[in-house]
Coordinates of C-alpha atoms and ligand atoms in Angstrom, one line a residue:
X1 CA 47.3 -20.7 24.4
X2 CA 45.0 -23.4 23.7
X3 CA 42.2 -23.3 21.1
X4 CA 39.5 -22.7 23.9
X5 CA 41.5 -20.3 25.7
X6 CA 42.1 -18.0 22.4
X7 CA 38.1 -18.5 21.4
X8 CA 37.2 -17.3 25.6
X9 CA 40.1 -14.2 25.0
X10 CA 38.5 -13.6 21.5
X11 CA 34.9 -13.3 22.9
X12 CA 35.7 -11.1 25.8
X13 CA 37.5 -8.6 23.7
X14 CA 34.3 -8.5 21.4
X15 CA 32.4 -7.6 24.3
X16 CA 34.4 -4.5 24.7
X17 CA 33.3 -1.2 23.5
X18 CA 34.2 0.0 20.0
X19 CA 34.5 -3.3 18.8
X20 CA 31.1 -3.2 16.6
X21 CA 30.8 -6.8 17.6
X22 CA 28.9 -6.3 20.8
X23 CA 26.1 -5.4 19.0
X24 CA 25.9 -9.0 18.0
X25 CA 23.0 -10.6 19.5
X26 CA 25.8 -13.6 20.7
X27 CA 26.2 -15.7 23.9
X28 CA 28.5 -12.8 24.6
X29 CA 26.0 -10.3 24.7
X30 CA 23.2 -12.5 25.9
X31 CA 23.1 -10.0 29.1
X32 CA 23.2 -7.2 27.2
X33 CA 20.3 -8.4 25.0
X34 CA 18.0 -9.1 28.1
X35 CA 18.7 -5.2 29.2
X36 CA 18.5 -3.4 26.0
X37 CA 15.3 -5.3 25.1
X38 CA 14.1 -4.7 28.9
X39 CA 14.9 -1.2 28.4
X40 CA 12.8 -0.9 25.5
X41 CA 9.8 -2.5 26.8
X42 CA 10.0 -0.5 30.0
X43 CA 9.9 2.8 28.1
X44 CA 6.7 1.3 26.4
X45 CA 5.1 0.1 29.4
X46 CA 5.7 3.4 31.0
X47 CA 4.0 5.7 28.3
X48 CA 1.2 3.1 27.6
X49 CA 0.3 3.6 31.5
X50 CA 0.4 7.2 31.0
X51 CA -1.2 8.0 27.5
X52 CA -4.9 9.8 28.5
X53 CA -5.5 10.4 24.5
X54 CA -5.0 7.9 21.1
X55 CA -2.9 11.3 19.7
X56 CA -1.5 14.1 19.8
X57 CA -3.0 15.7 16.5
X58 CA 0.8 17.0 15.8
X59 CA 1.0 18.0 12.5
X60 CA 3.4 16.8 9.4
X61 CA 4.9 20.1 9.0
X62 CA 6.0 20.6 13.0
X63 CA 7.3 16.9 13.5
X64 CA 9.3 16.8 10.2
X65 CA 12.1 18.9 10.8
X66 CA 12.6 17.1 14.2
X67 CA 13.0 14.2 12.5
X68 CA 14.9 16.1 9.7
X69 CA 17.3 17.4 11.8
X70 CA 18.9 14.3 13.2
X71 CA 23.0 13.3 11.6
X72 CA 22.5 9.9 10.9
X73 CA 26.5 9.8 10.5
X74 CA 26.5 10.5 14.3
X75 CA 25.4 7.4 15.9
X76 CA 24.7 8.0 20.0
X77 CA 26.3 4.6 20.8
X78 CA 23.7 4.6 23.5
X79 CA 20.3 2.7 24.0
X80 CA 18.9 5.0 26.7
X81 CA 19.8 8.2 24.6
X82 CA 18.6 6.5 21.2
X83 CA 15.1 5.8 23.3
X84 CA 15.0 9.7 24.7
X85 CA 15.3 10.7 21.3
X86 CA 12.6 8.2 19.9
X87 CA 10.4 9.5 22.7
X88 CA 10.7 12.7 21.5
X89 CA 10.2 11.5 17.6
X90 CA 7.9 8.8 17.8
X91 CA 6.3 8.0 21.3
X92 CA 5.4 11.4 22.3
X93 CA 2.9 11.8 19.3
X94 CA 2.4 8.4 18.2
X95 CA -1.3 7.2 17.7
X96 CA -2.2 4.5 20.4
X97 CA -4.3 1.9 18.9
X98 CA -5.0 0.7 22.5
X99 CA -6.7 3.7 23.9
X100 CA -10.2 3.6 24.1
X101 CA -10.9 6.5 21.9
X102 CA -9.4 5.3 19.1
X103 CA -12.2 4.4 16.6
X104 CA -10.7 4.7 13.5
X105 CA -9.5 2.0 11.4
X106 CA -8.9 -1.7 10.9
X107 CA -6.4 -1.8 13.9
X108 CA -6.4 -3.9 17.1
X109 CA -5.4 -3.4 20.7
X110 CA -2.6 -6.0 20.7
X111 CA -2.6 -9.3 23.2
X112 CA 0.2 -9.8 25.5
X113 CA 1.2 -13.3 24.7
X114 CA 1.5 -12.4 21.0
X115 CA 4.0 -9.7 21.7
X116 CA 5.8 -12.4 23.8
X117 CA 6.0 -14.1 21.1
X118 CA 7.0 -11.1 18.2
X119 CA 9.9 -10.9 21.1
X120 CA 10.7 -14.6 20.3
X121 CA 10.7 -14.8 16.7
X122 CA 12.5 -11.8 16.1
X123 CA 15.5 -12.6 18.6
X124 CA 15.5 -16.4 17.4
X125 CA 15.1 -15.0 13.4
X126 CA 14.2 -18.0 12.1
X127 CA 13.1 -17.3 8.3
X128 CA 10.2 -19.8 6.9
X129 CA 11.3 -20.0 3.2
X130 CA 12.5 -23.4 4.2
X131 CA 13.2 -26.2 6.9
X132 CA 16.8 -25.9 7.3
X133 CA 16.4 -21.7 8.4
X134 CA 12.9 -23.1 10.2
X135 CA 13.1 -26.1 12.1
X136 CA 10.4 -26.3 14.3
X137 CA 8.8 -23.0 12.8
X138 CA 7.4 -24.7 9.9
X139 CA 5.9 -27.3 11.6
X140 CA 4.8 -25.0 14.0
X141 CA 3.1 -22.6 11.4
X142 CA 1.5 -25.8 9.7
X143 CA -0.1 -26.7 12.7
X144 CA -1.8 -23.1 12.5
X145 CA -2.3 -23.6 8.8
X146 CA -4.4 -26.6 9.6
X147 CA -6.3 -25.4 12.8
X148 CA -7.3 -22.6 10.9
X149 CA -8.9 -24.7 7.9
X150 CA -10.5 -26.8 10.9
X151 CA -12.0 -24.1 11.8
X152 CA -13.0 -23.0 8.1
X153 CA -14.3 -26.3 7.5
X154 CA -12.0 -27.3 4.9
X155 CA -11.5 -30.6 4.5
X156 CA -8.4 -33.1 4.7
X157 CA -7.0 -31.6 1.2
X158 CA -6.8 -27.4 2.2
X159 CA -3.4 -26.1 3.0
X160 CA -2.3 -22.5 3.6
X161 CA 0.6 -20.3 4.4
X162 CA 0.8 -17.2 6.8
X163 CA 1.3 -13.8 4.8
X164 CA 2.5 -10.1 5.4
X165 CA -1.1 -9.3 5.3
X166 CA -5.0 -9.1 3.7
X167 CA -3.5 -7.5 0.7
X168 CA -1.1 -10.4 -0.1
X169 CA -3.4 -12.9 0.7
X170 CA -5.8 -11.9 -1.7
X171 CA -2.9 -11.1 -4.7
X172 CA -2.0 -15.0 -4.0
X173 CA -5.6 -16.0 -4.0
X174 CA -6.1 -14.4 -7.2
X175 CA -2.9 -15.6 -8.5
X176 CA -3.9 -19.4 -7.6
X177 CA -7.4 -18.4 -9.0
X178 CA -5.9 -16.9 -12.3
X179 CA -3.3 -20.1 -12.8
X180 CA -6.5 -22.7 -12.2
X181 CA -8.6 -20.8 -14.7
X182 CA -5.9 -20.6 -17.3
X183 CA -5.4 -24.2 -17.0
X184 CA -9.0 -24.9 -17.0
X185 CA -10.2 -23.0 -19.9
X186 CA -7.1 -23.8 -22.9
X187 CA -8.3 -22.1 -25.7
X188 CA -6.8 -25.3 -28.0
X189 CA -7.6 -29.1 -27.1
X190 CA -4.7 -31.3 -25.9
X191 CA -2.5 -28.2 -25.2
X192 CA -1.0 -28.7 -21.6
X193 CA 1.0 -25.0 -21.0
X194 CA -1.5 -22.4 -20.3
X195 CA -2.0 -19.9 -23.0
X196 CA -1.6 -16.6 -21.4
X197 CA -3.4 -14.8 -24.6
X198 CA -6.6 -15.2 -22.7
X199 CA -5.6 -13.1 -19.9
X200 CA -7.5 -10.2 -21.2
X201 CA -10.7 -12.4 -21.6
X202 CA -10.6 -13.0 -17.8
X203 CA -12.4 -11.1 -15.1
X204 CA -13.0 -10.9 -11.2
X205 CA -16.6 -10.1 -9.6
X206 CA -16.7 -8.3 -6.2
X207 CA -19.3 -6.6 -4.8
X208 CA -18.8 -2.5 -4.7
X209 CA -17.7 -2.7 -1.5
X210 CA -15.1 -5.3 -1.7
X211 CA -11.4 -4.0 -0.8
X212 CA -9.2 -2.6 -2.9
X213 CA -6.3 -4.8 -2.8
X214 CA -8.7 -6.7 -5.5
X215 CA -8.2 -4.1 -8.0
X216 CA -4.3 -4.1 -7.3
X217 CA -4.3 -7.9 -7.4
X218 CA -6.0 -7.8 -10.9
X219 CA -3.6 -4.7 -11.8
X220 CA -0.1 -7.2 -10.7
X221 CA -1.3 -9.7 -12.6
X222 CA -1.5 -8.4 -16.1
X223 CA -5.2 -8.0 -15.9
X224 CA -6.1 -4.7 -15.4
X225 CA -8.6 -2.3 -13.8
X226 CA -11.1 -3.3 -16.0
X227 CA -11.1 -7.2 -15.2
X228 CA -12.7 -6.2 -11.9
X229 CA -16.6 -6.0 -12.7
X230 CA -18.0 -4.3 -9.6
X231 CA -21.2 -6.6 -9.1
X232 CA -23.8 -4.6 -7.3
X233 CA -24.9 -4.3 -3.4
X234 CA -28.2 -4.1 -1.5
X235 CA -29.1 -1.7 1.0
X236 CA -27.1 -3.5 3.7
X237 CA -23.6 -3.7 1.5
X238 CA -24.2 -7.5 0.8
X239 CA -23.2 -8.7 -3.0
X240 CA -26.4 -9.5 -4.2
X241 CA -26.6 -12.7 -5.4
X242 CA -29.1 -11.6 -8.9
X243 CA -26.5 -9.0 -9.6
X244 CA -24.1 -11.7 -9.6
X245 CA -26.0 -13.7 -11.9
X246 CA -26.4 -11.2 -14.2
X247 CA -22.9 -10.7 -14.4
X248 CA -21.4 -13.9 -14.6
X249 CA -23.8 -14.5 -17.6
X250 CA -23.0 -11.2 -19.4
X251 CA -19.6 -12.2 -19.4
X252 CA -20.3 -15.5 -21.1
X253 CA -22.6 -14.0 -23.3
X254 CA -19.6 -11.7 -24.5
X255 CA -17.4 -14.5 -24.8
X256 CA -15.3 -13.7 -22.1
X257 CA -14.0 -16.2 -19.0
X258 CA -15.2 -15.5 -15.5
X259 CA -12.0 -16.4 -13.2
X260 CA -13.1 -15.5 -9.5
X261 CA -15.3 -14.3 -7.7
X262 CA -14.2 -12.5 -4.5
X263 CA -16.9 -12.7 -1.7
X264 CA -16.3 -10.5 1.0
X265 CA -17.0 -11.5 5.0
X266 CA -16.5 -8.2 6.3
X267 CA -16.3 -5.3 4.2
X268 CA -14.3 -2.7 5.3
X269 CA -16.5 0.1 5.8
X270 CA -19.8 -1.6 6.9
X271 CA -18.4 -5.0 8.3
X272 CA -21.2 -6.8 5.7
X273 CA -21.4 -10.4 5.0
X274 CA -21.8 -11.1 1.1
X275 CA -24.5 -14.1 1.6
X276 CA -21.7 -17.0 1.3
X277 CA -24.0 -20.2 0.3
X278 CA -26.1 -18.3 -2.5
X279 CA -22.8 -17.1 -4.1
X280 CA -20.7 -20.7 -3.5
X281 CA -24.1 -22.0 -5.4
X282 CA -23.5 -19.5 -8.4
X283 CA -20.0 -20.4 -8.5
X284 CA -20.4 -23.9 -8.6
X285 CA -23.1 -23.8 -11.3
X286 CA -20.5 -21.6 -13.6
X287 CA -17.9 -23.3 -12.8
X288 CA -15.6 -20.0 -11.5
X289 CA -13.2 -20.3 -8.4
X290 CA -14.8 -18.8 -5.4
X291 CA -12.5 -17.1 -3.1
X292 CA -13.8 -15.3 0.4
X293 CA -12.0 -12.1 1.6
X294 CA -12.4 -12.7 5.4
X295 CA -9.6 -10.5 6.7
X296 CA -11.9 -8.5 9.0
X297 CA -13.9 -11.3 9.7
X298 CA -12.2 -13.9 10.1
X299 CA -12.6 -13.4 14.0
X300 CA -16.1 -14.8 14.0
X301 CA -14.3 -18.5 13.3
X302 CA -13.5 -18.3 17.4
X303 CA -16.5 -16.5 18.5
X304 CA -20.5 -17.3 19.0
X305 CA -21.4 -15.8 15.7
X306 CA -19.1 -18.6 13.6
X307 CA -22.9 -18.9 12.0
X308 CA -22.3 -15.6 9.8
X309 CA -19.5 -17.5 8.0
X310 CA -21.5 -20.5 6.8
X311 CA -21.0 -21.4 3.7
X312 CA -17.0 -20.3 3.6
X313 CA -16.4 -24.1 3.9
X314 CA -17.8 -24.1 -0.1
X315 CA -15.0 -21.5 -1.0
X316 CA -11.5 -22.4 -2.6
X317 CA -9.7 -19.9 -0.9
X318 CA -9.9 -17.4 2.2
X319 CA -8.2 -14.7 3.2
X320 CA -8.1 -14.0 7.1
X321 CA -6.2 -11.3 8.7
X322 CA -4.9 -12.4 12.4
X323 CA -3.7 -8.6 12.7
X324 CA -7.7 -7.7 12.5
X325 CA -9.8 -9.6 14.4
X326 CA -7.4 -11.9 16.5
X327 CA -6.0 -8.9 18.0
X328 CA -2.4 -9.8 16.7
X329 CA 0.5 -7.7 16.4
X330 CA 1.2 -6.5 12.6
X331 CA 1.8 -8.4 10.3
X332 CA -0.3 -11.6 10.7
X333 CA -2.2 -12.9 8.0
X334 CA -2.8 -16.4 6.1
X335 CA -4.2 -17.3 2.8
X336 CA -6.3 -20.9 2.9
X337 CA -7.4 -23.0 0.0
X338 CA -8.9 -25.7 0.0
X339 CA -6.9 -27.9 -2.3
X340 CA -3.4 -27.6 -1.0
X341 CA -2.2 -28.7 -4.6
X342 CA -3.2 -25.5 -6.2
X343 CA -0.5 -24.0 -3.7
X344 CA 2.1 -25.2 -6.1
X345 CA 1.4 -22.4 -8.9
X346 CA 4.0 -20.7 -7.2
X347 CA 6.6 -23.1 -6.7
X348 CA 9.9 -22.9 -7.9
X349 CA 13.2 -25.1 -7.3
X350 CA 16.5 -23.2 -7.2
X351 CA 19.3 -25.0 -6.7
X352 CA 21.0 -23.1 -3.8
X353 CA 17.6 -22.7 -1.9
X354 CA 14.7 -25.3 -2.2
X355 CA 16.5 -28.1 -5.3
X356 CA 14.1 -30.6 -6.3
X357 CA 15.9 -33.3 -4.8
X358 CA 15.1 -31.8 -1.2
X359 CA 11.3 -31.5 -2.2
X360 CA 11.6 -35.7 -3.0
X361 CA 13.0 -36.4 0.5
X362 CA 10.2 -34.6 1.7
X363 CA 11.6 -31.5 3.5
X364 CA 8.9 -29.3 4.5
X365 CA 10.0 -26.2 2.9
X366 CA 7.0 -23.7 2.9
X367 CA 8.8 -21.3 0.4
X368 CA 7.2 -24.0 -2.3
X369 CA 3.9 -22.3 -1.4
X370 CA 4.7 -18.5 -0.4
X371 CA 5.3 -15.6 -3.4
X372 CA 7.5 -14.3 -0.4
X373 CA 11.0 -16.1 0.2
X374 CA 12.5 -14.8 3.3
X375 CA 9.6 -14.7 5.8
X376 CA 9.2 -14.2 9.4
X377 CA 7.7 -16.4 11.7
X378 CA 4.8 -14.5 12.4
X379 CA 2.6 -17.8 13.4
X380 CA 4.3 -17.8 16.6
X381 CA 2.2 -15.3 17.6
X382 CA -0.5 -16.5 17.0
X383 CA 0.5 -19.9 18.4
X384 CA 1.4 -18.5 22.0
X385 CA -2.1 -16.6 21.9
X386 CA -3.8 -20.1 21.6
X387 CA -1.0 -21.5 24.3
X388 CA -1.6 -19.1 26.5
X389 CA -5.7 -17.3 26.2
X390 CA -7.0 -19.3 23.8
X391 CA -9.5 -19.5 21.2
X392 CA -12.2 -19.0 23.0
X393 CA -11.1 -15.9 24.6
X394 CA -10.2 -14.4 21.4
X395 CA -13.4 -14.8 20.0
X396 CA -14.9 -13.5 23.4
X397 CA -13.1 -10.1 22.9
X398 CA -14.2 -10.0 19.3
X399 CA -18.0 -10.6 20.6
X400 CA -17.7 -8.0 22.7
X401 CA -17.0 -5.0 20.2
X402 CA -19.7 -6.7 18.0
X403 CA -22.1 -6.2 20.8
X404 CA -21.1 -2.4 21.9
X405 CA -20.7 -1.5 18.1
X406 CA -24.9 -2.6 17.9
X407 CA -25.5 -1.0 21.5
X408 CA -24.0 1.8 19.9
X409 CA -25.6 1.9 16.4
X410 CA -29.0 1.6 19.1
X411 CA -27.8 5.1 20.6
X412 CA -27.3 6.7 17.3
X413 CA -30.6 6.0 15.8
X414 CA -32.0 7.7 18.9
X415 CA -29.7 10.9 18.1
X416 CA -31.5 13.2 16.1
X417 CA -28.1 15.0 15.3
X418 CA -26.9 12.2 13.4
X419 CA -28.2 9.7 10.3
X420 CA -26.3 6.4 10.4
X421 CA -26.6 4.5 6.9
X422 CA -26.7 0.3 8.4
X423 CA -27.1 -2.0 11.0
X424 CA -24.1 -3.1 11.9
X425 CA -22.9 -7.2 11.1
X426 CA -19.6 -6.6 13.0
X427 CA -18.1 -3.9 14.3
X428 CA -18.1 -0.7 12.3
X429 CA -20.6 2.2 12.1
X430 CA -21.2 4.9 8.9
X431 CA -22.7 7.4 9.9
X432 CA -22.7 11.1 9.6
X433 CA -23.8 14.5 11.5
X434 CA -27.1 16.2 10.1
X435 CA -26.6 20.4 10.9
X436 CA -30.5 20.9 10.8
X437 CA -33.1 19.4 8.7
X438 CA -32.6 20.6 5.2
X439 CA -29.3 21.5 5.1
X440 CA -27.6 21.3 1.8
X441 CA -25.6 18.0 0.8
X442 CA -22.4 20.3 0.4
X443 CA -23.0 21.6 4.1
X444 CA -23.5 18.7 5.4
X445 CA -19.6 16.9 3.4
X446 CA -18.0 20.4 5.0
X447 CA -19.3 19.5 8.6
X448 CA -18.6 16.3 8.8
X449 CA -15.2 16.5 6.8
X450 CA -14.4 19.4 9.6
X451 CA -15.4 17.0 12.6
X452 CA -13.2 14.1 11.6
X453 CA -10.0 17.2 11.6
X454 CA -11.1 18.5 13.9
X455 CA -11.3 16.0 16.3
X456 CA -7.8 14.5 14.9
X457 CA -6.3 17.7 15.3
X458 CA -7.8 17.8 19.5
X459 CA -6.1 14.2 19.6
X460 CA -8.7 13.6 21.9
X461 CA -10.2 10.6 19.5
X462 CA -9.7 9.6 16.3
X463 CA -12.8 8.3 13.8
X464 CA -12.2 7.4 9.5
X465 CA -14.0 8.6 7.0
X466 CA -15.6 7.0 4.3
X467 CA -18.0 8.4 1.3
X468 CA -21.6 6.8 0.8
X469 CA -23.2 7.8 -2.6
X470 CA -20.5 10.3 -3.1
X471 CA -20.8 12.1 0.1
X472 CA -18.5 12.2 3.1
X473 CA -19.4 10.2 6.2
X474 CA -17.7 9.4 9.3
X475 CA -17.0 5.7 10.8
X476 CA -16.6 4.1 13.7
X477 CA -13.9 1.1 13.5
X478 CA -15.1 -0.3 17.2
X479 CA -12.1 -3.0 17.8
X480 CA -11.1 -2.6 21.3
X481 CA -13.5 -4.1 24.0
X482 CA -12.4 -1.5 26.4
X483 CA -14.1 0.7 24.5
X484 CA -17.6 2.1 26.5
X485 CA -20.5 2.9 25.2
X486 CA -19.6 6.6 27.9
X487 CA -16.4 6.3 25.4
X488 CA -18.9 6.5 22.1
X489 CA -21.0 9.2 23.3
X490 CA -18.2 11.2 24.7
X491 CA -16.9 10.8 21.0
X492 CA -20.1 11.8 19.3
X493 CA -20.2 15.2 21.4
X494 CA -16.9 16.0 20.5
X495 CA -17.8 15.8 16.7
X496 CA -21.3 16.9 16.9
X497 CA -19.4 20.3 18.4
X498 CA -16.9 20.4 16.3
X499 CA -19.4 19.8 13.3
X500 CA -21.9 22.4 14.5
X501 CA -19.0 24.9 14.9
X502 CA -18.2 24.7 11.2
X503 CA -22.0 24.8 10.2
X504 CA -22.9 27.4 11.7
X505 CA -19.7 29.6 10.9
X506 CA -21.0 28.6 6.7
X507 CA -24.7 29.5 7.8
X508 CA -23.1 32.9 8.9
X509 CA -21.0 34.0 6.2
X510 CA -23.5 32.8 4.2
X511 CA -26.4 34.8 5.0
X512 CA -23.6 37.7 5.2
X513 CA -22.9 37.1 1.4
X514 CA -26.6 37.4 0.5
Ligands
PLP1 C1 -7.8 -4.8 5.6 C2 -8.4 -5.5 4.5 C3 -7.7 -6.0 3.5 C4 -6.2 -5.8 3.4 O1 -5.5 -6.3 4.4 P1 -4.0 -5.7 4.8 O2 -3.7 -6.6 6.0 O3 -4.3 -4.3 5.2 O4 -3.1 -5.9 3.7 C5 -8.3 -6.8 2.5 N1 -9.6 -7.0 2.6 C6 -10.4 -6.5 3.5 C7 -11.9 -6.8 3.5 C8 -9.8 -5.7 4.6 O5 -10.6 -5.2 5.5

């Protein structure tokens, strides 16, 4: 037997069943690929042009034994009776982020060409630590990289790398931010290491409603809760400037070191702005690194209102979150700074991945500029949305929940069964369902905190919840321009029902108690 002959008898034989090598994704099983992954995206298609609700409203307790009860030592050796029994485990009673009634958090309706292209990067693999497991990828992602600081306004010095998401973004910005400071401020002159004993000295201003991953980001890096000073907000949930002020020169005053200060374009509940060019002014005339948390935002770089983000070209790092507001499959999400060297905090040279002798030659290898190693190619999504819709259009879909979500904020003001707390910058409405005038604060948490079950538990739309002065509100997360304004009102029924059930059921047993 020749050499070729034995390799073509060795690959038939791996085709056949039992031999766990078919499952190799292989120019054996190239057919086999096209129909399983066919398969998959048929059963998707299928319930997607069926589902009439975002959820079932199932409940923990009825779908965990199903799950439960399945021998993972008996595998089915079957694609089409793995998918029946996902349809039964997942697709039946998933929540479908798509559907026009779901109003509840930071998720997108997904765009085809980006799935086309999670479909790509997966199959190919290709892992962006470095060039030699990227080629093409990384220049590809780079490409994005400096697009996206175009459109930031960055100038010829910004670099970036794509992340898992907002929350790592904003750990690496703060990481970057913490190296830069620590370099900046040594405590003895002439010293050139950092001297980490300052650590505790150093602290973070965001505004009250900044996100959380803050906090965490503070908490990973040896800082603590406390470094976060929670600067204060004005009646529309923008930083205010003053409060900043006051801060930043308390903390001087008690001989402490102001290290960033986290500007959100977007908060999460109420989609406000923290005014960009007062606060870049502040941080220039202290001296702190300014970083701008755009991850629900960062939509308005492609759309009509890029004017709410002046002033992010004065920051030193951005966070944006492609899975938000670009309508991107998770994960999809990039950190930006504006001096590409500062990157480099986080590079490391190992000899059997990225040796320092491959950085001199000049091999692009992106894992010099990522706290992840491994990484997936997650541009490419992006990249085949630009190919394929384009910018424009991207920004056109994120208009068009900006305008329903103020055609909607319109309606409620004119609802006398609900109290909504802002005007809305982007895309989210807090609001919350008044049972008659004067009814007690503690009625008013139970109604509303019934509604939001309630309506979870019909499955016929989902809303979030969020607390405003320490009581409990409901919110509108409008991200889907399929969404009507019917949709909205249809939704506001259903909780002003559900809301008025509970209400009156309290105002019963209540006036049967006394
Ligand atoms: C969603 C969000 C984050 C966190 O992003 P993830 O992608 O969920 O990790 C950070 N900041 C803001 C303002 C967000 O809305």
């Amino acid at each position: 037997m020749t050499f070729l002959e034995q390799g073509a008898q060795e690959l038939s034989q791996s085709a056949l069943p039992g031999d766990p090598r078919r499952y190799l994704l292989s120019e054996v099983t190239a057919e086999d690929y096209r129909r399983t992954v066919a398969e998959g995206a048929e059963r998707v298609a299928a319930k997607i042009a069926k589902v009439d609700r975002p959820a079932t409203g199932i409940s923990v307790a009825a779908l965990e034994p199903e799950i439960r009860g399945i021998d993972l030592e008996r595998p089915l050796s079957d694609s089409a009776a793995a998918l029946d029994e996902l349809e039964r485990i997942y697709l039946r009673d998933a929540v479908y982020f798509h559907h026009p009634r779901y109003l509840a958090h930071l998720n997108c309706p997904i765009v085809i060409p980006a799935l086309l292209g999670e479909t790509v990067l997966s199959s190919i693999n290709s892992s962006l630590d470095t060039w030699d497991q990227s080629v093409g990828g990384t220049l590809i992602e780079r490409r994005l990289i400096d697009w996206t600081t175009d459109r930031i306004g960055f100038g010829s010095d910004a670099d970036g790398v794509f992340t898992s998401g907002g929350t790592q973004s904003n750990l690496q910005a703060m990481l970057v931010a913490r190296e830069d400071t620590l370099r900046r401020v040594r405590l003895q002159p002439g010293e050139t290491e950092p001297d980490i004993a300052i650590l505790p000295k150093l602290r973070i201003f965001a505004s009250e409603n900044s996100h959380f991953s803050v906090i965490k980001a503070a908490r990973m890096l040896g800082l603590g809760d406390g470094a976060v000073i929670a600067v204060a907000s004005d009646a529309e949930r923008r930083m205010q400037p003053l409060a900043l002020q006051q801060e930043l020169a308390h903390c001087l005053a008690d001989g402490l070191i102001p290290m960033a200060v986290v500007a959100t374009a977007g908060t999460t509940d109420f989609g406000s702005i923290d005014p960009l060019p007062e606060i870049a002014n502040l941080c220039e005339r202290y001296g702190v690194w300014m970083h701008v948390d755009a991850a629900y935002g960062c939509g308005l770089l492609v759309s009509r209102r890029r004017h709410k983000l002046d002033g992010i070209e004065y920051a030193n790092s951005v966070t944006v979150d492609f899975h938000k507001s670009f309508f991107q499959p998770v994960s999809s999400s990039a950190l930006l700074v504006a001096d590409g060297t500062t990157l480099g905090y986080v590079t490391y040279h190992a000899d059997y991945l990225n040796p320092k002798h491959s950085a001199k030659t000049g091999a692009p290898n992106q894992v010099d500029k990522s706290i992840q190693t491994t990484r997936r190619f997650d541009a490419l999504k992006l990249w085949l949305t630009l190919r394929i819709m384009g910018a424009d259009a991207v920004g056109e879909l994120f208009d068009e929940v900006i305008d329903r979500a103020y055609d909607a904020w319109l309606m409620l003001q004119s609802d006398s069964r609900f109290e909504v707390v802002t005007e809305p910058e982007l895309s989210t409405l807090v609001f919350r369902y008044i049972p008659w005038e004067g009814a007690s604060p503690e009625l008013c948490d139970r109604a509303n905190l019934h509604a939001r079950s309630a309506l979870f538990a019909s499955g016929e739309a989902m809303v979030a919840g969020t607390k405003v002065d320490g009581h409990h509100y409901l919110k509108f997360t409008l991200l889907n321009p399929r969404t009507t304004l019917h949709d909205i009102a249809t939704v506001l029924d259903l909780l002003a029902a559900h809301a008025a059930e509970l209400a009156d059921a309290y105002e019963l047993s209540g006036s049967r108690a006394s």
